Amino acid sequence: MVIKDAPEEWRVTATTTPFRGNKTSVRTDQVVMPDGSVVARDYQVHPGSVAILALDDAGKVLVLRQYRHPVRQKLWEIPAGLLDVPGENPLHAAQRELYEEAHVKAEDWRVLTDVYTTPGGCDEAVRVFLARDLSSAEGERFEVSEEEADMELARVELAELVRGVLAGELHNNCLTVGVLALTAALAGDGVDALRPAEAPWPARPFES
């Protein structure tokens, strides 16, 4: 038995979009079940995201603290952002987000993991990159606004982030997935065995 996700699409008899937001929308599909019945499935339609686990030469991870209104908390996170343009190259988007949120650039990029954040209710796909060989970006810092204007930056030991995840002190999805995936990679075949930065991503196809 091969433990591997596989593409499959059940028949949809009708689709409506009861809500359209600035970046996302809500869709209702009438989906035919295996027994022939038809049921409504509501889900958020999302453009997709990238996240960056930036690891410096001292073994520390670049993290930021940001207010997230839906959960009414300030969360420690790793840099991340939306794929604003359909078909956008995720590596280019990740490099942009790392610059805008942390004013940092990286020379070595690899794919750490790909995930669906909440596949029962949203089609958001996230590619989490590992970025190494960090240095400060040239030029003026990107001007931030709204929640990002209150953002804090820090560099934290990987082991301390893993401890916080397992202790229930850190909750951001991308941070959690990223630090645990990196820990597994370091304990296994090493980061050089990770997929290249331009590896195919069927969930969000892109051009190089």
Coordinates of C-alpha atoms in Angstrom, one line a residue:
M1 CA 0.0 0.0 0.0
V2 CA 1.4 3.4 -1.1
I3 CA 0.8 6.2 1.4
K4 CA 0.5 9.1 -1.0
D5 CA -2.1 11.7 -1.7
A6 CA -3.7 11.3 -5.1
P7 CA -5.8 13.7 -7.3
E8 CA -9.5 12.9 -7.5
E9 CA -12.5 15.1 -8.3
W10 CA -16.1 14.1 -7.6
R11 CA -18.8 15.4 -9.9
V12 CA -20.3 18.8 -9.2
T13 CA -23.8 19.5 -10.4
A14 CA -23.9 23.2 -9.5
T15 CA -21.7 26.0 -8.1
T16 CA -22.5 29.3 -6.5
T17 CA -20.4 32.0 -4.9
P18 CA -22.4 33.6 -2.1
F19 CA -19.5 35.8 -0.9
R20 CA -16.6 37.5 -2.6
G21 CA -13.9 39.3 -0.5
N22 CA -10.8 41.3 -1.4
K23 CA -8.5 38.2 -1.6
T24 CA -10.7 35.2 -1.0
S25 CA -14.3 34.1 -1.6
V26 CA -16.8 31.4 -0.4
R27 CA -18.0 28.8 -2.8
T28 CA -20.9 26.4 -2.5
D29 CA -20.7 23.2 -4.6
Q30 CA -23.4 20.6 -5.0
V31 CA -21.3 17.4 -4.9
V32 CA -22.4 13.9 -5.9
M33 CA -21.5 11.4 -3.2
P34 CA -20.6 7.7 -3.9
D35 CA -24.1 6.6 -3.1
G36 CA -25.6 9.0 -5.7
S37 CA -26.9 11.6 -3.2
V38 CA -26.0 15.2 -3.7
V39 CA -24.9 17.4 -0.8
A40 CA -23.7 21.0 -0.5
R41 CA -20.1 21.7 0.4
D42 CA -19.1 25.3 1.4
Y43 CA -15.5 26.3 1.3
Q44 CA -13.2 29.2 1.1
V45 CA -11.4 29.8 -2.2
H46 CA -7.9 31.0 -1.6
P47 CA -5.1 32.0 -4.0
G48 CA -2.4 30.1 -2.1
S49 CA 0.5 31.2 0.1
V50 CA 4.2 30.8 0.6
A51 CA 6.1 30.8 3.9
I52 CA 9.8 31.0 4.7
L53 CA 11.7 29.3 7.4
A54 CA 14.8 31.5 7.3
L55 CA 17.7 29.8 9.2
D56 CA 20.8 31.8 9.9
D57 CA 24.4 30.6 10.3
A58 CA 24.0 30.4 14.1
G59 CA 21.1 27.9 13.8
K60 CA 18.5 30.5 14.7
V61 CA 15.1 30.9 12.9
L62 CA 13.8 34.4 11.9
V63 CA 10.3 34.8 13.4
L64 CA 7.9 37.7 13.6
R65 CA 5.1 38.5 16.0
Q66 CA 1.8 39.8 14.5
Y67 CA -1.7 40.4 15.6
R68 CA -4.3 38.0 14.0
H69 CA -7.8 39.3 14.5
P70 CA -9.8 36.1 13.8
V71 CA -8.1 34.4 16.8
R72 CA -7.6 37.5 18.9
Q73 CA -4.0 36.8 19.5
K74 CA -0.5 38.0 18.7
L75 CA 1.2 35.0 17.1
W76 CA 4.8 34.2 16.5
E77 CA 5.1 33.2 12.9
I78 CA 7.6 32.8 10.1
P79 CA 7.5 35.2 7.1
A80 CA 4.6 34.4 4.7
G81 CA 2.4 35.9 2.2
L82 CA -0.2 35.4 -0.5
L83 CA 0.3 34.3 -4.1
D84 CA -1.3 37.5 -5.4
V85 CA -0.9 36.8 -9.1
P86 CA -2.3 33.6 -10.6
G87 CA 0.5 31.3 -11.7
E88 CA 3.1 33.4 -9.8
N89 CA 6.4 31.6 -9.2
P90 CA 6.3 30.7 -5.5
L91 CA 10.0 31.1 -5.1
H92 CA 9.8 34.7 -6.4
A93 CA 6.9 35.3 -4.0
A94 CA 8.9 33.9 -1.1
Q95 CA 11.9 36.1 -1.9
R96 CA 9.6 39.1 -2.0
E97 CA 8.0 38.3 1.3
L98 CA 11.3 37.7 3.1
Y99 CA 12.5 41.1 1.9
E100 CA 9.2 43.0 2.7
E101 CA 8.7 41.5 6.2
A102 CA 12.2 41.1 7.4
H103 CA 14.4 43.1 5.0
V104 CA 16.5 39.9 4.5
K105 CA 17.7 38.0 1.4
A106 CA 18.9 34.4 1.2
E107 CA 21.2 32.7 -1.3
D108 CA 20.2 29.1 -0.6
W109 CA 16.5 28.1 -1.1
R110 CA 14.9 24.7 -0.9
V111 CA 11.3 23.4 -0.5
L112 CA 10.8 22.2 3.0
T113 CA 7.2 21.0 2.6
D114 CA 3.8 21.6 0.9
V115 CA 0.6 21.6 2.9
Y116 CA -3.1 22.3 2.7
T117 CA -3.9 24.3 5.7
T118 CA -7.6 23.3 6.3
P119 CA -8.7 21.0 3.4
G120 CA -12.1 20.4 5.0
G121 CA -13.1 24.0 4.6
C122 CA -10.6 25.9 2.4
D123 CA -8.5 25.1 -0.7
E124 CA -5.5 27.1 0.5
A125 CA -2.2 25.5 -0.4
V126 CA 1.1 26.6 1.2
R127 CA 4.6 26.0 0.1
V128 CA 7.0 26.3 3.0
F129 CA 10.6 27.1 1.9
L130 CA 13.9 26.7 3.8
A131 CA 16.1 29.8 3.2
R132 CA 19.7 29.8 4.3
D133 CA 22.9 31.9 3.8
L134 CA 21.0 35.0 5.0
S135 CA 22.1 38.6 4.7
S136 CA 20.6 42.0 5.1
A137 CA 18.8 43.3 2.0
E138 CA 20.1 46.5 0.3
G139 CA 18.1 49.7 0.1
E140 CA 15.3 51.1 2.1
R141 CA 13.1 48.9 4.2
F142 CA 9.7 48.1 2.7
E143 CA 7.0 50.4 4.2
V144 CA 4.5 48.4 6.3
S145 CA 1.0 49.3 7.4
E146 CA -2.0 48.0 9.3
E147 CA -1.2 44.9 11.4
E148 CA 2.3 44.7 10.0
A149 CA 3.2 48.2 11.4
D150 CA 3.1 46.6 14.9
M151 CA 5.2 43.6 13.9
E152 CA 8.1 42.4 16.0
L153 CA 11.1 40.5 14.7
A154 CA 13.4 38.0 16.5
R155 CA 15.8 35.2 15.9
V156 CA 15.2 32.1 18.0
E157 CA 16.9 28.8 18.4
L158 CA 15.2 26.0 16.4
A159 CA 15.0 23.8 19.5
E160 CA 13.3 26.5 21.5
L161 CA 10.6 26.8 18.8
V162 CA 10.1 23.1 18.8
R163 CA 9.7 23.1 22.5
G164 CA 7.1 25.9 22.3
V165 CA 5.1 24.0 19.7
L166 CA 5.0 20.8 21.7
A167 CA 4.2 22.8 24.9
G168 CA 1.2 24.4 23.2
E169 CA 2.7 27.9 23.4
L170 CA 3.1 28.5 19.6
H171 CA 0.1 27.9 17.3
N172 CA 0.8 29.4 13.9
N173 CA 0.4 26.7 11.2
C174 CA 3.4 27.5 9.0
L175 CA 5.7 28.0 12.0
T176 CA 4.6 24.7 13.5
V177 CA 4.9 22.7 10.2
G178 CA 8.2 24.4 9.3
V179 CA 10.1 23.9 12.5
L180 CA 9.0 20.3 12.9
A181 CA 9.7 19.5 9.2
L182 CA 13.2 21.0 9.5
T183 CA 13.9 19.1 12.7
A184 CA 12.8 15.9 10.9
A185 CA 15.0 16.7 7.9
L186 CA 18.1 17.4 10.1
A187 CA 17.5 14.1 11.9
G188 CA 17.1 12.2 8.6
D189 CA 18.9 12.7 5.3
G190 CA 19.8 16.4 5.9
V191 CA 18.6 19.6 4.2
D192 CA 20.6 18.8 1.1
A193 CA 18.2 16.0 0.4
L194 CA 15.2 18.4 0.3
R195 CA 13.5 19.2 -3.0
P196 CA 15.0 22.1 -5.1
A197 CA 13.3 25.5 -4.8
E198 CA 11.7 25.2 -8.2
A199 CA 10.2 21.7 -7.6
P200 CA 6.8 21.2 -9.2
W201 CA 3.8 22.1 -7.1
P202 CA 0.6 20.5 -8.6
A203 CA -1.6 22.3 -6.1
R204 CA -0.5 25.7 -7.5
P205 CA 1.1 25.2 -10.9
F206 CA 3.6 27.9 -11.9
E207 CA 6.0 28.9 -14.6
S208 CA 9.8 29.1 -13.8

